Coordinates of C-alpha atoms and ligand atoms in Angstrom, one line a residue:
X1409 CA -25.0 -9.7 60.6
X1410 CA -28.3 -7.8 60.6
X1411 CA -31.4 -8.3 58.5
X1412 CA -31.4 -6.8 55.0
X1413 CA -34.6 -4.8 54.3
X1414 CA -35.8 -3.5 51.1
X1415 CA -37.0 0.1 50.7
X1416 CA -40.7 0.8 50.9
X1417 CA -40.6 2.5 47.5
X1418 CA -42.3 1.4 44.3
X1419 CA -40.2 0.6 41.4
X1420 CA -40.4 3.1 38.6
X1421 CA -41.1 1.5 35.2
X1422 CA -38.0 3.1 33.7
X1423 CA -35.8 1.0 35.9
X1424 CA -37.4 -2.3 34.8
X1425 CA -35.5 -4.3 32.1
X1426 CA -37.8 -6.7 30.3
X1427 CA -40.0 -6.6 33.4
X1428 CA -37.2 -7.3 35.9
X1429 CA -35.8 -5.1 38.6
X1430 CA -32.0 -5.1 39.1
X1431 CA -30.5 -5.4 42.6
X1432 CA -26.8 -4.6 43.2
X1433 CA -24.6 -4.7 46.3
X1434 CA -20.9 -3.8 46.4
X1435 CA -17.9 -5.1 48.2
X1436 CA -14.8 -2.9 47.6
X1437 CA -11.3 -3.5 48.7
X1438 CA -9.5 -0.2 49.3
X1439 CA -5.7 -0.7 49.8
X1440 CA -4.8 1.6 52.7
X1441 CA -1.9 4.0 52.1
X1442 CA 0.3 2.9 54.9
X1443 CA 4.1 2.6 54.5
X1444 CA 4.3 -0.8 56.1
X1445 CA 2.1 -3.9 56.2
X1446 CA -0.9 -4.4 58.4
X1447 CA 0.8 -6.8 60.8
X1448 CA 4.5 -6.4 60.1
X1449 CA 7.1 -3.7 59.3
X1450 CA 7.7 -4.9 55.8
X1451 CA 7.2 -2.1 53.2
X1452 CA 4.1 -1.9 51.0
X1453 CA 5.6 0.0 48.0
X1454 CA 4.2 -1.1 44.7
X1455 CA 6.4 -2.5 41.9
X1456 CA 9.4 -3.9 43.8
X1457 CA 11.2 -7.0 42.5
X1458 CA 9.0 -10.1 43.3
X1459 CA 9.4 -11.6 46.7
X1460 CA 11.6 -8.8 48.2
X1461 CA 8.9 -7.3 50.4
X1462 CA 7.3 -10.1 52.3
X1463 CA 8.7 -11.0 55.7
X1464 CA 8.3 -14.0 58.0
X1465 CA 5.3 -12.4 59.7
X1466 CA 3.5 -11.9 56.4
X1467 CA 4.0 -15.6 55.6
X1468 CA 3.1 -16.6 59.2
X1469 CA 6.3 -18.7 59.6
X1470 CA 6.4 -20.6 62.9
X1471 CA 7.5 -18.4 65.8
X1472 CA 6.3 -15.1 64.4
X1473 CA 3.4 -13.0 65.8
X1474 CA 1.3 -10.4 64.0
X1475 CA 1.3 -6.9 65.5
X1476 CA -1.4 -4.4 64.5
X1477 CA -0.3 -1.3 62.4
X1478 CA -1.7 1.8 64.1
X1479 CA -1.8 3.7 60.8
X1480 CA -4.1 1.1 59.3
X1481 CA -6.5 1.5 62.2
X1482 CA -6.5 5.3 62.0
X1483 CA -7.4 5.1 58.3
X1484 CA -10.3 2.8 59.1
X1485 CA -11.5 5.3 61.7
X1486 CA -11.2 8.1 59.2
X1487 CA -13.2 6.2 56.7
X1488 CA -15.9 5.5 59.3
X1489 CA -16.1 9.1 60.3
X1490 CA -16.3 10.2 56.6
X1491 CA -19.4 8.1 55.9
X1492 CA -21.1 8.5 59.3
X1493 CA -20.5 5.0 60.6
X1494 CA -20.3 3.7 64.2
X1495 CA -16.6 3.0 65.1
X1496 CA -16.6 -0.2 67.2
X1497 CA -14.9 0.2 70.6
X1498 CA -13.9 -3.4 70.4
X1499 CA -13.6 -5.4 67.2
X1500 CA -12.2 -8.9 66.6
X1501 CA -9.7 -10.3 64.0
X1502 CA -10.6 -13.7 62.6
X1503 CA -8.9 -16.3 60.4
X1504 CA -10.6 -17.0 57.1
X1505 CA -9.2 -20.3 56.0
X1506 CA -8.8 -21.2 52.4
X1507 CA -6.1 -22.8 50.2
X1508 CA -4.7 -21.0 47.2
X1509 CA -1.1 -20.8 45.9
X1510 CA -0.9 -17.0 46.6
X1511 CA -1.8 -17.6 50.3
X1512 CA 0.8 -20.1 51.5
X1513 CA -0.1 -19.5 55.2
X1514 CA -3.5 -21.1 54.5
X1515 CA -5.6 -18.3 56.1
X1516 CA -6.2 -14.7 55.7
X1517 CA -6.5 -12.5 58.8
X1518 CA -9.7 -10.5 58.4
X1519 CA -12.6 -9.4 60.6
X1520 CA -15.8 -11.4 60.6
X1521 CA -18.3 -11.1 63.4
X1522 CA -17.4 -7.8 64.8
X1523 CA -15.9 -5.4 62.2
X1524 CA -14.3 -2.1 63.2
X1525 CA -16.6 0.1 61.1
X1526 CA -20.4 -0.5 61.2
X1527 CA -23.2 1.1 59.3
X1528 CA -23.0 4.5 57.6
X1529 CA -24.0 5.6 54.1
X1530 CA -22.5 6.9 50.9
X1531 CA -24.5 9.8 49.4
X1532 CA -24.2 11.0 45.8
X1533 CA -26.1 12.4 42.8
X1534 CA -27.2 10.2 39.9
X1535 CA -28.0 12.9 37.4
X1536 CA -29.9 15.3 39.6
X1537 CA -31.4 12.7 41.8
X1538 CA -29.9 12.3 45.3
X1539 CA -29.0 8.7 46.2
X1540 CA -27.9 7.1 49.5
X1541 CA -26.4 3.7 49.6
X1542 CA -26.3 2.2 53.1
X1543 CA -23.1 0.5 54.2
X1544 CA -23.2 -2.7 56.2
X1545 CA -19.7 -2.6 57.4
X1546 CA -16.0 -1.9 56.6
X1547 CA -13.5 -4.2 58.0
X1548 CA -9.7 -4.5 58.1
X1549 CA -7.9 -7.4 56.5
X1550 CA -4.7 -8.4 54.9
X1551 CA -4.2 -8.9 51.2
X1552 CA -2.8 -12.1 49.7
X1553 CA 0.1 -12.5 47.3
X1554 CA -0.3 -12.6 43.5
X1555 CA 0.0 -15.3 40.9
X1556 CA 2.2 -14.3 37.9
X1557 CA 1.3 -16.3 34.9
X1558 CA 4.5 -16.4 32.8
X1559 CA 3.0 -17.6 29.6
X1560 CA 6.3 -17.5 27.8
X1561 CA 7.7 -20.3 29.9
X1562 CA 4.4 -21.9 30.5
X1563 CA 4.7 -21.5 34.3
X1564 CA 3.0 -19.6 37.1
X1565 CA 5.1 -17.9 39.7
X1566 CA 4.0 -16.5 43.0
X1567 CA 4.9 -13.0 44.1
X1568 CA 4.3 -12.5 47.8
X1569 CA 5.2 -8.8 48.0
X1570 CA 1.5 -7.9 48.4
X1571 CA 0.9 -10.4 51.2
X1572 CA 0.0 -8.5 54.3
X1573 CA -0.8 -5.2 52.6
X1574 CA -3.7 -3.6 54.6
X1575 CA -7.1 -3.5 53.0
X1576 CA -10.4 -2.0 54.1
X1577 CA -13.2 -4.0 52.7
X1578 CA -16.3 -1.9 52.4
X1579 CA -19.6 -3.7 52.1
X1580 CA -22.9 -2.1 51.0
X1581 CA -26.5 -3.2 51.5
X1582 CA -28.1 -4.4 48.2
X1583 CA -29.4 -0.9 47.7
X1584 CA -28.5 -0.1 44.0
X1585 CA -31.0 -0.6 41.3
X1586 CA -29.1 0.0 38.0
X1587 CA -25.6 -0.3 36.6
X1588 CA -25.5 3.5 36.4
X1589 CA -26.2 3.9 40.1
X1590 CA -23.6 1.3 40.9
X1591 CA -20.9 3.1 38.9
X1592 CA -21.9 6.4 40.5
X1593 CA -21.6 4.8 44.0
X1594 CA -18.2 3.4 43.1
X1595 CA -17.0 6.8 41.9
X1596 CA -18.3 8.5 45.0
X1597 CA -16.6 6.0 47.2
X1598 CA -13.4 6.4 45.3
X1599 CA -13.7 10.2 45.8
X1600 CA -14.1 9.8 49.5
X1601 CA -11.2 7.5 50.1
X1602 CA -8.8 9.5 47.9
X1603 CA -10.1 12.8 49.4
X1604 CA -9.4 11.8 52.9
X1605 CA -6.1 10.3 51.7
X1606 CA -6.5 6.7 53.1
X1607 CA -6.1 5.1 49.7
X1608 CA -4.2 6.3 46.6
X1609 CA -7.2 5.1 44.5
X1610 CA -5.0 3.7 41.7
X1611 CA -7.3 1.2 40.1
X1612 CA -4.8 -0.1 37.6
X1613 CA -2.4 -1.1 40.3
X1614 CA -5.3 -2.7 42.2
X1615 CA -5.5 -0.2 45.1
X1616 CA -9.2 0.1 44.6
X1617 CA -11.0 -3.1 43.5
X1618 CA -14.7 -3.6 43.4
X1619 CA -16.8 -6.8 43.5
X1620 CA -20.4 -6.3 42.2
X1621 CA -23.1 -8.6 43.5
X1622 CA -25.9 -8.6 40.9
X1623 CA -29.3 -10.2 40.9
X1624 CA -32.6 -9.6 39.2
X1625 CA -36.2 -10.1 40.4
X1626 CA -39.8 -9.4 39.4
X1627 CA -40.9 -6.2 41.2
X1628 CA -42.3 -7.0 44.6
X1629 CA -40.7 -10.4 44.8
X1630 CA -38.0 -11.3 47.3
X1631 CA -34.3 -10.9 46.4
X1632 CA -33.1 -13.1 43.5
X1633 CA -30.0 -15.3 43.6
X1634 CA -26.9 -13.2 43.1
X1635 CA -23.7 -13.7 41.2
X1636 CA -20.6 -11.8 42.2
X1637 CA -18.4 -10.2 39.6
X1638 CA -14.9 -10.1 41.1
X1639 CA -12.2 -7.5 40.8
X1640 CA -13.6 -4.8 38.6
X1641 CA -10.7 -2.3 38.3
X1642 CA -12.0 0.3 35.9
X1643 CA -15.3 2.2 35.9
X1644 CA -15.8 1.5 32.3
X1645 CA -15.4 -2.3 32.7
X1646 CA -17.6 -2.1 35.8
X1647 CA -20.5 -0.7 33.7
X1648 CA -20.0 -3.2 30.9
X1649 CA -19.7 -6.1 33.2
X1650 CA -22.8 -5.3 35.2
X1651 CA -24.8 -4.6 32.1
X1652 CA -23.7 -7.9 30.5
X1653 CA -24.5 -9.8 33.7
X1654 CA -28.0 -8.3 34.0
X1655 CA -28.8 -9.3 30.5
X1656 CA -27.4 -12.7 30.9
X1657 CA -29.4 -13.4 34.1
X1658 CA -32.6 -12.1 32.6
X1659 CA -32.1 -14.4 29.5
X1660 CA -31.5 -17.4 31.7
X1661 CA -34.6 -16.7 33.7
X1662 CA -36.6 -16.0 30.6
X1663 CA -35.5 -19.4 29.2
X1664 CA -36.7 -21.1 32.4
X1665 CA -33.4 -21.8 34.0
X1666 CA -32.6 -20.8 37.6
X1667 CA -29.6 -18.7 38.5
X1668 CA -26.9 -20.5 40.5
X1669 CA -25.0 -18.5 43.1
X1670 CA -21.5 -18.1 41.7
X1671 CA -18.4 -16.0 41.5
X1672 CA -17.7 -14.7 38.0
X1673 CA -15.0 -12.9 36.2
X1674 CA -15.4 -10.2 33.5
X1675 CA -13.3 -10.6 30.4
X1676 CA -12.8 -7.2 28.8
X1677 CA -11.8 -8.8 25.5
X1678 CA -15.1 -10.6 25.0
X1679 CA -17.2 -8.3 27.1
X1680 CA -18.6 -11.3 28.9
X1681 CA -18.7 -12.6 32.4
X1682 CA -17.9 -16.3 33.1
X1683 CA -18.3 -18.4 36.2
X1684 CA -15.0 -19.0 38.1
X1685 CA -16.3 -21.1 40.9
X1686 CA -19.5 -21.8 42.7
X1687 CA -19.9 -19.5 45.6
X1688 CA -18.5 -20.5 49.0
X1689 CA -20.5 -20.0 52.1
X1690 CA -19.1 -18.4 55.2
X1691 CA -19.1 -22.0 56.7
X1692 CA -16.6 -23.1 54.0
X1693 CA -14.1 -20.6 55.4
X1694 CA -14.2 -22.0 58.9
X1695 CA -13.8 -18.6 60.5
X1696 CA -12.5 -18.4 64.0
X1697 CA -11.0 -15.6 66.1
X1698 CA -7.3 -15.3 65.5
X1699 CA -5.6 -16.5 68.7
X1700 CA -2.5 -14.4 67.9
X1701 CA -4.3 -11.0 68.0
X1702 CA -6.1 -9.5 70.9
X1703 CA -9.3 -7.6 70.3
X1704 CA -8.8 -4.2 68.6
X1705 CA -9.8 -1.6 71.3
X1706 CA -10.5 1.9 70.1
X1707 CA -11.2 4.4 72.9
X1708 CA -13.6 7.2 72.2
X1709 CA -10.7 9.7 72.7
X1710 CA -8.8 8.1 69.9
X1711 CA -11.8 8.6 67.6
X1712 CA -12.1 12.2 68.7
X1713 CA -8.5 12.9 68.0
X1714 CA -8.8 11.4 64.5
X1715 CA -11.9 13.5 63.9
X1716 CA -10.1 16.7 65.0
X1717 CA -7.2 16.0 62.7
X1718 CA -9.1 15.0 59.7
X1719 CA -9.4 17.2 56.6
X1720 CA -12.8 18.7 55.9
X1721 CA -15.0 16.1 54.3
X1722 CA -16.6 16.6 50.9
X1723 CA -20.0 16.2 52.4
X1724 CA -19.4 18.8 55.1
X1725 CA -17.7 21.1 52.7
X1726 CA -20.7 20.9 50.4
X1727 CA -23.0 21.8 53.3
X1728 CA -20.7 24.8 54.2
X1729 CA -20.9 26.0 50.5
X1730 CA -24.7 25.9 50.8
X1731 CA -24.7 27.7 54.1
X1732 CA -21.9 30.3 53.6
X1733 CA -22.1 30.9 49.9
X1734 CA -25.8 30.4 49.2
X1735 CA -25.1 27.7 46.6
X1736 CA -27.8 25.2 45.7
X1737 CA -27.3 21.7 47.0
X1738 CA -26.6 20.4 43.5
X1739 CA -23.9 23.1 42.7
X1740 CA -22.2 22.6 46.1
X1741 CA -22.1 18.9 45.4
X1742 CA -20.6 19.4 41.9
X1743 CA -18.0 21.8 43.2
X1744 CA -16.9 19.3 45.8
X1745 CA -16.4 16.4 43.5
X1746 CA -12.7 16.9 43.8
X1747 CA -10.5 18.7 46.3
X1748 CA -8.6 20.8 43.7
X1749 CA -11.8 22.1 42.1
X1750 CA -13.2 23.0 45.6
X1751 CA -10.0 24.9 46.5
X1752 CA -10.1 26.7 43.1
X1753 CA -13.7 27.7 43.7
X1754 CA -12.9 29.0 47.2
X1755 CA -9.8 30.9 46.2
X1756 CA -11.7 32.8 43.4
X1757 CA -14.8 33.4 45.5
X1758 CA -12.8 34.8 48.3
X1759 CA -11.2 37.3 45.9
X1760 CA -14.3 38.6 44.2
X1761 CA -17.1 37.7 46.6
X1762 CA -19.4 36.3 43.9
X1763 CA -19.8 32.6 44.7
X1764 CA -22.7 31.9 42.3
X1765 CA -21.0 33.5 39.3
X1766 CA -17.7 31.9 40.1
X1767 CA -19.4 28.5 40.5
X1768 CA -21.2 28.9 37.2
X1769 CA -18.1 29.8 35.3
X1770 CA -16.2 26.8 36.8
X1771 CA -19.0 24.3 36.1
X1772 CA -19.7 25.8 32.7
X1773 CA -17.1 27.4 30.6
X1774 CA -14.0 26.2 32.4
X1775 CA -15.0 22.6 32.8
X1776 CA -16.3 22.5 29.2
X1777 CA -12.9 23.6 28.0
X1778 CA -11.0 21.2 30.3
X1779 CA -13.2 18.3 29.2
X1780 CA -12.3 18.9 25.6
X1781 CA -8.7 18.6 26.6
X1782 CA -9.5 15.6 28.8
X1783 CA -7.7 17.5 31.6
X1784 CA -8.6 18.3 35.1
X1785 CA -8.5 21.6 37.0
X1786 CA -4.7 21.3 37.7
X1787 CA -4.2 21.9 34.0
X1788 CA -6.4 25.0 33.9
X1789 CA -4.3 27.8 32.5
X1790 CA -6.4 30.4 34.2
X1791 CA -5.7 31.2 37.9
X1792 CA -8.4 31.7 40.5
X1793 CA -7.3 35.3 40.7
X1794 CA -7.9 35.8 37.0
X1795 CA -11.3 34.2 37.2
X1796 CA -12.1 36.5 40.1
X1797 CA -11.2 39.5 37.9
X1798 CA -13.3 38.3 35.1
X1799 CA -16.3 37.7 37.3
X1800 CA -15.7 41.1 38.9
X1801 CA -15.9 42.8 35.5
X1802 CA -19.2 41.0 34.6
X1803 CA -20.6 42.0 38.0
X1804 CA -19.7 45.7 37.8
X1805 CA -21.2 45.9 34.3
X1806 CA -18.0 46.5 32.4
X1807 CA -18.5 43.5 30.1
X1808 CA -21.3 41.2 29.1
X1809 CA -21.3 37.4 29.5
X1810 CA -20.6 37.1 25.9
X1811 CA -17.6 39.4 26.0
X1812 CA -16.4 37.5 29.1
X1813 CA -16.3 34.3 27.1
X1814 CA -14.1 36.0 24.6
X1815 CA -11.8 37.2 27.4
X1816 CA -11.6 33.7 28.6
X1817 CA -10.6 32.4 25.2
X1818 CA -7.8 34.9 25.0
X1819 CA -6.6 34.2 28.5
X1820 CA -6.7 30.4 27.8
X1821 CA -4.1 30.7 25.2
X1822 CA -2.2 33.7 26.7
X1823 CA -2.5 33.1 30.4
X1824 CA 0.0 35.8 31.3
X1825 CA -2.5 38.5 30.1
X1826 CA -4.7 40.4 32.4
X1827 CA -8.5 40.6 32.2
X1828 CA -8.5 44.5 32.0
X1829 CA -5.9 44.6 29.3
X1830 CA -7.7 42.1 27.1
X1831 CA -11.0 44.0 27.5
X1832 CA -9.2 47.1 26.4
X1833 CA -7.3 45.6 23.5
X1834 CA -10.4 43.9 22.1
X1835 CA -12.7 46.8 22.7
X1836 CA -15.2 44.6 24.7
X1837 CA -16.3 47.3 27.2
X1838 CA -20.1 47.6 27.4
X1839 CA -21.5 51.0 26.5
X1840 CA -21.8 52.9 29.7
X1841 CA -22.4 56.4 28.2
X1842 CA -26.2 56.7 28.6
X1843 CA -26.2 59.7 26.2
X1844 CA -24.8 57.7 23.3
X1845 CA -27.0 54.8 24.1
X1846 CA -30.1 57.0 24.3
X1847 CA -29.4 58.4 20.8
X1848 CA -29.2 54.8 19.4
X1849 CA -32.5 54.0 21.1
X1850 CA -34.1 57.0 19.7
X1851 CA -32.9 56.2 16.2
X1852 CA -34.1 52.7 16.4
X1853 CA -37.5 53.7 17.7
X1854 CA -37.9 56.2 14.9
X1855 CA -36.9 53.7 12.3
X1856 CA -39.3 50.9 13.5
X1857 CA -42.7 52.5 14.1
X1858 CA -44.4 49.1 13.3
X1859 CA -42.6 47.4 16.2
X1860 CA -43.4 50.3 18.5
X1861 CA -47.1 50.1 17.6
X1862 CA -47.2 46.4 18.1
X1863 CA -45.6 46.7 21.5
X1864 CA -48.0 49.4 22.6
X1865 CA -50.9 47.1 21.4
X1866 CA -49.7 44.5 23.9
X1867 CA -47.3 42.3 21.9
X1868 CA -44.4 42.0 24.2
X1869 CA -42.4 40.1 21.7
X1870 CA -42.0 43.3 19.6
X1871 CA -39.7 44.5 22.4
X1872 CA -37.2 41.8 21.6
X1873 CA -36.9 42.9 18.0
X1874 CA -36.2 46.5 19.2
X1875 CA -33.6 45.3 21.7
X1876 CA -31.9 43.3 18.9
X1877 CA -31.8 46.4 16.7
X1878 CA -30.2 48.5 19.5
X1879 CA -27.7 45.8 20.4
X1880 CA -26.7 45.7 16.7
X1881 CA -26.5 49.5 16.6
X1882 CA -24.2 49.5 19.5
X1883 CA -22.0 46.7 18.0
X1884 CA -23.0 44.5 20.9
X1885 CA -21.5 46.8 23.5
X1886 CA -24.7 48.0 25.0
X1887 CA -25.7 46.5 28.3
X1888 CA -28.9 44.5 27.5
X1889 CA -30.4 45.2 30.9
X1890 CA -29.8 48.9 30.5
X1891 CA -31.3 48.8 27.0
X1892 CA -34.4 47.0 28.3
X1893 CA -34.9 49.5 31.0
X1894 CA -34.4 52.5 28.7
X1895 CA -36.8 51.1 26.1
X1896 CA -39.5 50.4 28.7
X1897 CA -39.1 54.0 30.0
X1898 CA -39.4 55.5 26.5
X1899 CA -42.3 53.3 25.5
X1900 CA -44.3 53.9 28.7
Ligands
ADP1429 P1 -20.7 -12.7 51.3 O1 -19.9 -12.1 52.3 O2 -20.9 -14.2 51.4 O3 -20.3 -12.3 49.9 P2 -22.9 -11.0 52.1 O4 -24.2 -11.3 52.6 O5 -21.9 -10.3 53.1 O6 -22.2 -12.2 51.5 O7 -23.1 -10.0 50.9 C1 -22.2 -9.6 50.1 C2 -22.7 -8.5 49.2 O8 -23.8 -8.9 48.4 C3 -23.3 -7.3 49.9 O9 -22.8 -6.1 49.3 C4 -24.8 -7.4 49.7 O10 -25.4 -6.2 49.7 C5 -24.9 -8.1 48.4 N1 -26.1 -8.9 48.2 C6 -26.6 -9.7 49.1 N2 -27.7 -10.3 48.5 C7 -27.9 -9.8 47.3 C8 -28.8 -10.0 46.2 N3 -29.8 -10.8 46.3 N4 -28.6 -9.3 45.1 C9 -27.5 -8.4 44.9 N5 -26.7 -8.2 45.9 C10 -26.8 -8.9 47.1
MG1430 MG1 -18.5 -11.6 48.9

C-alpha cells in the first residue's frame, strides 16, 4: 500500500463546519454482472429460493477447488480502463479470515497485497467545479451469504445464494471534502459501472453498496481518526448518514472526547449512525495467499482486446463532443451523464447539424419537463428527429425561441404532430415580409417621438421600448434581431 498524501491546496472557509474540515474516502462493492459465480459455475441470478444457488465450491467443501471466472476478470479490466488505472499483469488472491454465520467457509477469497486494478481516478462536476477523486485500487473478491432475520418466528436463517457472487471493491484515496462531493463521486462511479455494463447498479438489491470512511480535522492538521459507515444503498441515505456522522464527530471532539476508530451502521428510521463493532486491523484478518488459486496473469494483449471491444467511455465521449461539436466542457459532461441522453443528443444533432442549440434544448426545456414528470429521456414523447426539426425552424428564422416552446408544448401532448403543421396551425411563423415589418416600424417611430429623441440623445435603453412596441404591433411574430437591425438603420 502506498503513502496517502494530502493536496497542497488551502481549505476554503465555506467547506469548514464549526472550524473543522471533513475528510471522506469510499470503498464501494460493485457486484459484477456475470451469469455465474466468481469461482464456480453456480448461477448468480437475484431472488431465487434461499439456498438453491450455492454449490460445493462456493461453500469450499473439502475436495473442491475454485476456478477463476473469465467474465469477472474482463469486467475488472474494463473498469480499470474506464478510470485510467494500471491493470496488473500479475495479481494475487488472498484469504481474508473471519467468522460470521453467513460465511461458513471461514474465509473470503479477496485480493490483498497485489490487486488487479491499481490507481486511476474518477472525474466529475460538483456544481460547475471539476473534481477528481483518486482511486487506490479495485480488487476482485467473492461475496458472502446473507442472514435473514425471520422476526415472526424469532429466528435467523442463512441464505447462501449470494456466496461466491463476484464483487469489484473500488477504494478511493481520502480525497473528498464534503458529503455533497462524496455523493457526487458515488453517482459518477455508479454512472461509469452501469455505462460500461459491468454492474447492473441496482442499489436496492445490493448490487452497488458504498462504505463511507469519515473523519474530521482542524485545517492543516494530520488526518483524524475515521469511522466507516457500512452498506449505504441509496444516495439519499448516503448524504444523510455522512452529514449525521460529521456532526456527531465534531460534537464529540468539541466535548473533549476522542473519536474511536469503528464500523458504524446508518439507521434510516432514526437518521443516526451507531457503532456496530470496533474496527478490525488488517492483521486481524490473517491474510495469506490462497493456495488453491494461482496468480491471475493478464497479458497486455488481453487488455488491448478488451479495450478494442469496449463501448465508448463517457469521459472520451464528452471529449469528442467538445472536439467535434464545439460544446463547452460542462455541456459535454452534462450530456454524457447517461447513455440514452447522449444517444438522443447525437441523433438530433446529426439530423439538423446544430449541436449547441440541440444541447441547450435537451438540457433546458426537455429536461425541465422530464424532471416534473420524474421521468428520464426514455419517456420523452418527442423524438430526436422532431427536436431536430424544431431546432431547424429556429435556426432558419421561421420561429422564435418563444414560439418554439409553444410548439414543444403541443408536441409533448400530441407527439404524432409535425413541427411545421403546428407552426402553421398556431400561426407562429415569424414575420418575414420586410415590407409589412417596415410599415409597423414607421408607425411606431411616428407615434413615439419622445423615445426616438432620447435614443438619439444617447439613451440606448430607449431602443428597448421601441422594440417592445414593434413586437406588440406584430403580435409577437416579428423577428427581434430583424427589428433591431431595421430600427438602428432607420435611426442612424
Ligand atoms: P481498511 O482497508 O482497513 O478499511 P484502508 O487504509 O484501505 O483501510 O482505507 C479504507 C478507506 O478509508 C479508503 O477509502 C481511504 O481513503 C479511507 N481513509 C483512510 N484514512 C481516512 C481518514 N483519516 N478519513 C477518512 N477516510 C480515510
Ligand atoms: Mg474498509
